[in-house]
mmCIF file of C-alpha atoms in Angstrom:
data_model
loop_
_atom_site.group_PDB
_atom_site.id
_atom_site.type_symbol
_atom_site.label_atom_id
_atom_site.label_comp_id
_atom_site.label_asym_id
_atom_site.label_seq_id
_atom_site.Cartn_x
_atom_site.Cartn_y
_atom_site.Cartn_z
ATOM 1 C CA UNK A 197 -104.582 -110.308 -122.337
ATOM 2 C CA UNK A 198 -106.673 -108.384 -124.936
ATOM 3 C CA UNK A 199 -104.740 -105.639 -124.952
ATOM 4 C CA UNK A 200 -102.026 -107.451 -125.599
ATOM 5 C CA UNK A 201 -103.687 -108.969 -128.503
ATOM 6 C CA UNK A 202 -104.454 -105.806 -129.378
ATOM 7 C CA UNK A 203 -100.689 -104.874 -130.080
ATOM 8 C CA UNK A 204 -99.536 -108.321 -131.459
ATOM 9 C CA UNK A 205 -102.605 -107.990 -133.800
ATOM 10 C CA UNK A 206 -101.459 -104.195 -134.932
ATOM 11 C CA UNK A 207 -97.845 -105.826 -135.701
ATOM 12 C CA UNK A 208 -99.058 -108.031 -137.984
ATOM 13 C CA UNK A 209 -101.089 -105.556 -139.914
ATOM 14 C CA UNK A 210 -97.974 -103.304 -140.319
ATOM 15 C CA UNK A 211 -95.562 -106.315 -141.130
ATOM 16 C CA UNK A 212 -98.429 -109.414 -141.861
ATOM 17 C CA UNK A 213 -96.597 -112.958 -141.401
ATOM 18 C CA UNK A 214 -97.597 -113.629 -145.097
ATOM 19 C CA UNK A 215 -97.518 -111.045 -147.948
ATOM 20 C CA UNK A 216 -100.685 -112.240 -149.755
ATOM 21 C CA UNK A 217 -102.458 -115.296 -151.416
ATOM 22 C CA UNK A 218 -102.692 -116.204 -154.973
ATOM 23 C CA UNK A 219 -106.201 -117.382 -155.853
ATOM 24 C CA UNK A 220 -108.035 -118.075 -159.334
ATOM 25 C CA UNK A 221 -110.415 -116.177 -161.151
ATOM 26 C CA UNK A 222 -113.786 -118.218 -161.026
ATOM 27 C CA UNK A 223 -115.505 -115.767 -163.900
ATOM 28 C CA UNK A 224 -114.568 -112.957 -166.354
ATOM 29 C CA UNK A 225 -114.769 -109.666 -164.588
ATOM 30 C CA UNK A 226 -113.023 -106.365 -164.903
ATOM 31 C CA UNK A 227 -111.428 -104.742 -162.020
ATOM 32 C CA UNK A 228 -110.191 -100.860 -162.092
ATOM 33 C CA UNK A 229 -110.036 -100.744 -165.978
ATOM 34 C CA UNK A 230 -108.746 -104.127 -166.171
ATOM 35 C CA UNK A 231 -110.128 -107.237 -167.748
ATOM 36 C CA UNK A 232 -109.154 -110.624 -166.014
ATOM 37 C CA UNK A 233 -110.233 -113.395 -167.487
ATOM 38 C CA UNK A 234 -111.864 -117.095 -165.365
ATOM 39 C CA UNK A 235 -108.581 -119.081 -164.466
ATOM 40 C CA UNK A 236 -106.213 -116.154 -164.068
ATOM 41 C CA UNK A 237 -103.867 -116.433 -161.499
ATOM 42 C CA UNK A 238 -104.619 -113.445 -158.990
ATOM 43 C CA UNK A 239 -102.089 -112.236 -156.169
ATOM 44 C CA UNK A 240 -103.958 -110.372 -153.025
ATOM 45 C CA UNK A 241 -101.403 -108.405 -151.084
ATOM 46 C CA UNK A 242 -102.167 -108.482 -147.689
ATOM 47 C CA UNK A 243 -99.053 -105.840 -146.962
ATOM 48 C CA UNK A 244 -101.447 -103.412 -149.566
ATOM 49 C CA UNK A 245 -104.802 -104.333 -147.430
ATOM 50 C CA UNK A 246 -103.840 -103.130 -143.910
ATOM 51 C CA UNK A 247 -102.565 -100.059 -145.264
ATOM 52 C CA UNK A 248 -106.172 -99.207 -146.684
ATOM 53 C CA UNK A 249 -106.881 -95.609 -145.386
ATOM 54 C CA UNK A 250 -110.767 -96.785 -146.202
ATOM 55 C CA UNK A 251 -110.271 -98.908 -143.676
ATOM 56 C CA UNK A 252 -107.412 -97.913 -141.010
ATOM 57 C CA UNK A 253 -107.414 -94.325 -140.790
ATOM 58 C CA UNK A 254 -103.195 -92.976 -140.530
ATOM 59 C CA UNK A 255 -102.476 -96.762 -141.730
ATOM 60 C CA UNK A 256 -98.756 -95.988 -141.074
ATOM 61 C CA UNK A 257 -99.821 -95.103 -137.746
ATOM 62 C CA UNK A 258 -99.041 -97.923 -134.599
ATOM 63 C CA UNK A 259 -102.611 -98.069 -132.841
ATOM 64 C CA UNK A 260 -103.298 -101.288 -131.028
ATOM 65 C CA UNK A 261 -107.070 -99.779 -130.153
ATOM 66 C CA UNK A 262 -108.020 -100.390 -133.698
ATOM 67 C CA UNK A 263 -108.387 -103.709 -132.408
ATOM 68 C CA UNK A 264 -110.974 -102.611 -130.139
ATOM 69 C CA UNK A 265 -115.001 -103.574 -129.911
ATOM 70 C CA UNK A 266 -115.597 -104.995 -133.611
ATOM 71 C CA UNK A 267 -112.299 -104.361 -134.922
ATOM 72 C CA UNK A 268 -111.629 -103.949 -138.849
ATOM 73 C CA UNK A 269 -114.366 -104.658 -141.000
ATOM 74 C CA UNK A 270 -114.570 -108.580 -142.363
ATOM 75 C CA UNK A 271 -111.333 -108.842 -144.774
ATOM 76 C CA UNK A 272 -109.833 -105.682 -144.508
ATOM 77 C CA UNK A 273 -107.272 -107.460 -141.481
ATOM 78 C CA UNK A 274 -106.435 -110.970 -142.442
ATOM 79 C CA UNK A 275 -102.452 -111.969 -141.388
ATOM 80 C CA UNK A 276 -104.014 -115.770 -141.310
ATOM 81 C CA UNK A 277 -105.841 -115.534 -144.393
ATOM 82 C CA UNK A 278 -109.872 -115.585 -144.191
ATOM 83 C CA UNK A 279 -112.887 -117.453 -145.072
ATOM 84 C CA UNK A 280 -112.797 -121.545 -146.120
ATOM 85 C CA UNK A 281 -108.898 -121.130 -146.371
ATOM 86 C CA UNK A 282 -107.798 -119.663 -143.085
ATOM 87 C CA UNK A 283 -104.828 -120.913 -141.213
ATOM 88 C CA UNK A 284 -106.007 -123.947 -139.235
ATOM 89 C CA UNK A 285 -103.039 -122.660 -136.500
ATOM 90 C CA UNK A 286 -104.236 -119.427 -136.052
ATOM 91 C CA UNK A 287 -104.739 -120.352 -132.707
ATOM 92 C CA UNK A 288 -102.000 -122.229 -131.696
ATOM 93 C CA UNK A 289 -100.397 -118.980 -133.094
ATOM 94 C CA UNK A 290 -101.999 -116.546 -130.934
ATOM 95 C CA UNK A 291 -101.489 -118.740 -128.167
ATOM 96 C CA UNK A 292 -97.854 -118.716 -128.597
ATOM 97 C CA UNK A 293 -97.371 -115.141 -129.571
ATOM 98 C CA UNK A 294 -99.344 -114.204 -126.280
ATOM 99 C CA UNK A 295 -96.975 -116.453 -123.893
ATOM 100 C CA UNK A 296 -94.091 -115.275 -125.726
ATOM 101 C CA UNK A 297 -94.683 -111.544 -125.253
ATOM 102 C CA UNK A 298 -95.888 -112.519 -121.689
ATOM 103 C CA UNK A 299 -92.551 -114.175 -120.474
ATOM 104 C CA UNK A 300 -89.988 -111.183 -122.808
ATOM 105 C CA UNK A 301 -92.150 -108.179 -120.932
ATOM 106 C CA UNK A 302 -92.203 -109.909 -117.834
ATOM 107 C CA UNK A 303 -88.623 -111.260 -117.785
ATOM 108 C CA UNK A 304 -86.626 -108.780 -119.580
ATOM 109 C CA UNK A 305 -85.652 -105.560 -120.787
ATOM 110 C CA UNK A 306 -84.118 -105.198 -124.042
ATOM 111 C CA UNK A 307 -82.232 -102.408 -125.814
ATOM 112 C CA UNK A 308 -81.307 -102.379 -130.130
ATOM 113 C CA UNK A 309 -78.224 -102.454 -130.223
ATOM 114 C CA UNK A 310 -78.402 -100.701 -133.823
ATOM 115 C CA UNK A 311 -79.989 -97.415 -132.725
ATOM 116 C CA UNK A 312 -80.883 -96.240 -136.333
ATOM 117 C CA UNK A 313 -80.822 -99.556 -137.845
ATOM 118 C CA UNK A 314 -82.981 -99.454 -141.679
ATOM 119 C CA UNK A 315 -85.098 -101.597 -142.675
ATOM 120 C CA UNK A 316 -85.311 -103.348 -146.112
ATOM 121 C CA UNK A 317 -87.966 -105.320 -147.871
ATOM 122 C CA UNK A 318 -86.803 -108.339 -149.463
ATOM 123 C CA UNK A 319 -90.023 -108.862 -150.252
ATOM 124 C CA UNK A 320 -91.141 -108.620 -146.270
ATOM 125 C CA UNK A 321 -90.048 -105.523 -144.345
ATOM 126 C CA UNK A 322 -86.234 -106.631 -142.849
ATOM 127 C CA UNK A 323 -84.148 -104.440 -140.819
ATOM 128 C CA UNK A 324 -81.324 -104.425 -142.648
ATOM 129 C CA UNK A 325 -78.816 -106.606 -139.889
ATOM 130 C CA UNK A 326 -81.102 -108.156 -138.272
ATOM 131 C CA UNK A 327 -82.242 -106.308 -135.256
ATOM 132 C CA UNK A 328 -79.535 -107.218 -132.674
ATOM 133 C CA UNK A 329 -80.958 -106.781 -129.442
ATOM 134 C CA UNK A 330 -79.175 -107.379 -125.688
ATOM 135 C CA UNK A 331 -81.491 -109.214 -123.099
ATOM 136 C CA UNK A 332 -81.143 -108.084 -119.411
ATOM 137 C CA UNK A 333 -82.975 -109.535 -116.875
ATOM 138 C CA UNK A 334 -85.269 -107.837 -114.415
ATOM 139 C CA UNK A 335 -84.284 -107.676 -111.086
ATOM 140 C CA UNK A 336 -86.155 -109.477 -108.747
#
């Protein structure tokens, strides 16, 4: 199934499950011209991160063999966060998104049933009704 990590893993670093993570500023220190000051609140968009061209060449690009051998350097791909403060179910998660994509590929085909549905960020990328899809069955 690592390929099919490899997808569900280049989904969430076009459209992360969480937008970012506020953290505090431990010391003074200046970042691109600006000063921030020890116990600023800081936001880190994760959304911003995995569209790095430093560090995913044609970010806009869908490439599940990014994912490949080492993958992304440390921090440059974190949908679960990183370090001390990384989601304790990011396995349980991976478990379930790999049986879920398991049983809909296996079971089913699917087709939108908005063709040229948009998509709207409200703050997270949204298509704009919801992405109606119909289920069919495979035959047996």
């Amino acid at each position: 199934m690592k390929y099919s990590w490899n997808v569900a893993s280049e989904v969430m670093r076009l459209s992360p499950p969480s937008q970012g993570f506020f953290r505090e500023a431990m010391t003074d220190f200046t970042y691109n011209g600006f000063s921030i000051q020890k116990g600023c609140k800081i936001f880190w968009n994760a959304y911003a991160t995995h569209r790095d061209h430093r560090f995913f060449p044609e970010p806009q690009k869908f490439d599940p063999s990014r994912f490949e051998g080492s993958g992304p350097a440390p921090y440059a791909y974190v949908p679960f966060g990183g370090g001390p403060r990384i989601c304790p179910g990011k396995d349980f998660a991976r478990l379930e998104i790999l049986v879920f994509m398991h049983h809909l590929v296996r079971r089913f085909s699917w087709e939108k049933l908005i063709p040229d549905e948009k998509i709207v960020n409200i703050p997270m990328a949204n298509p704009e009704k919801g992405l109606p899809i119909r289920l069919f069955p495979h035959e047996a």
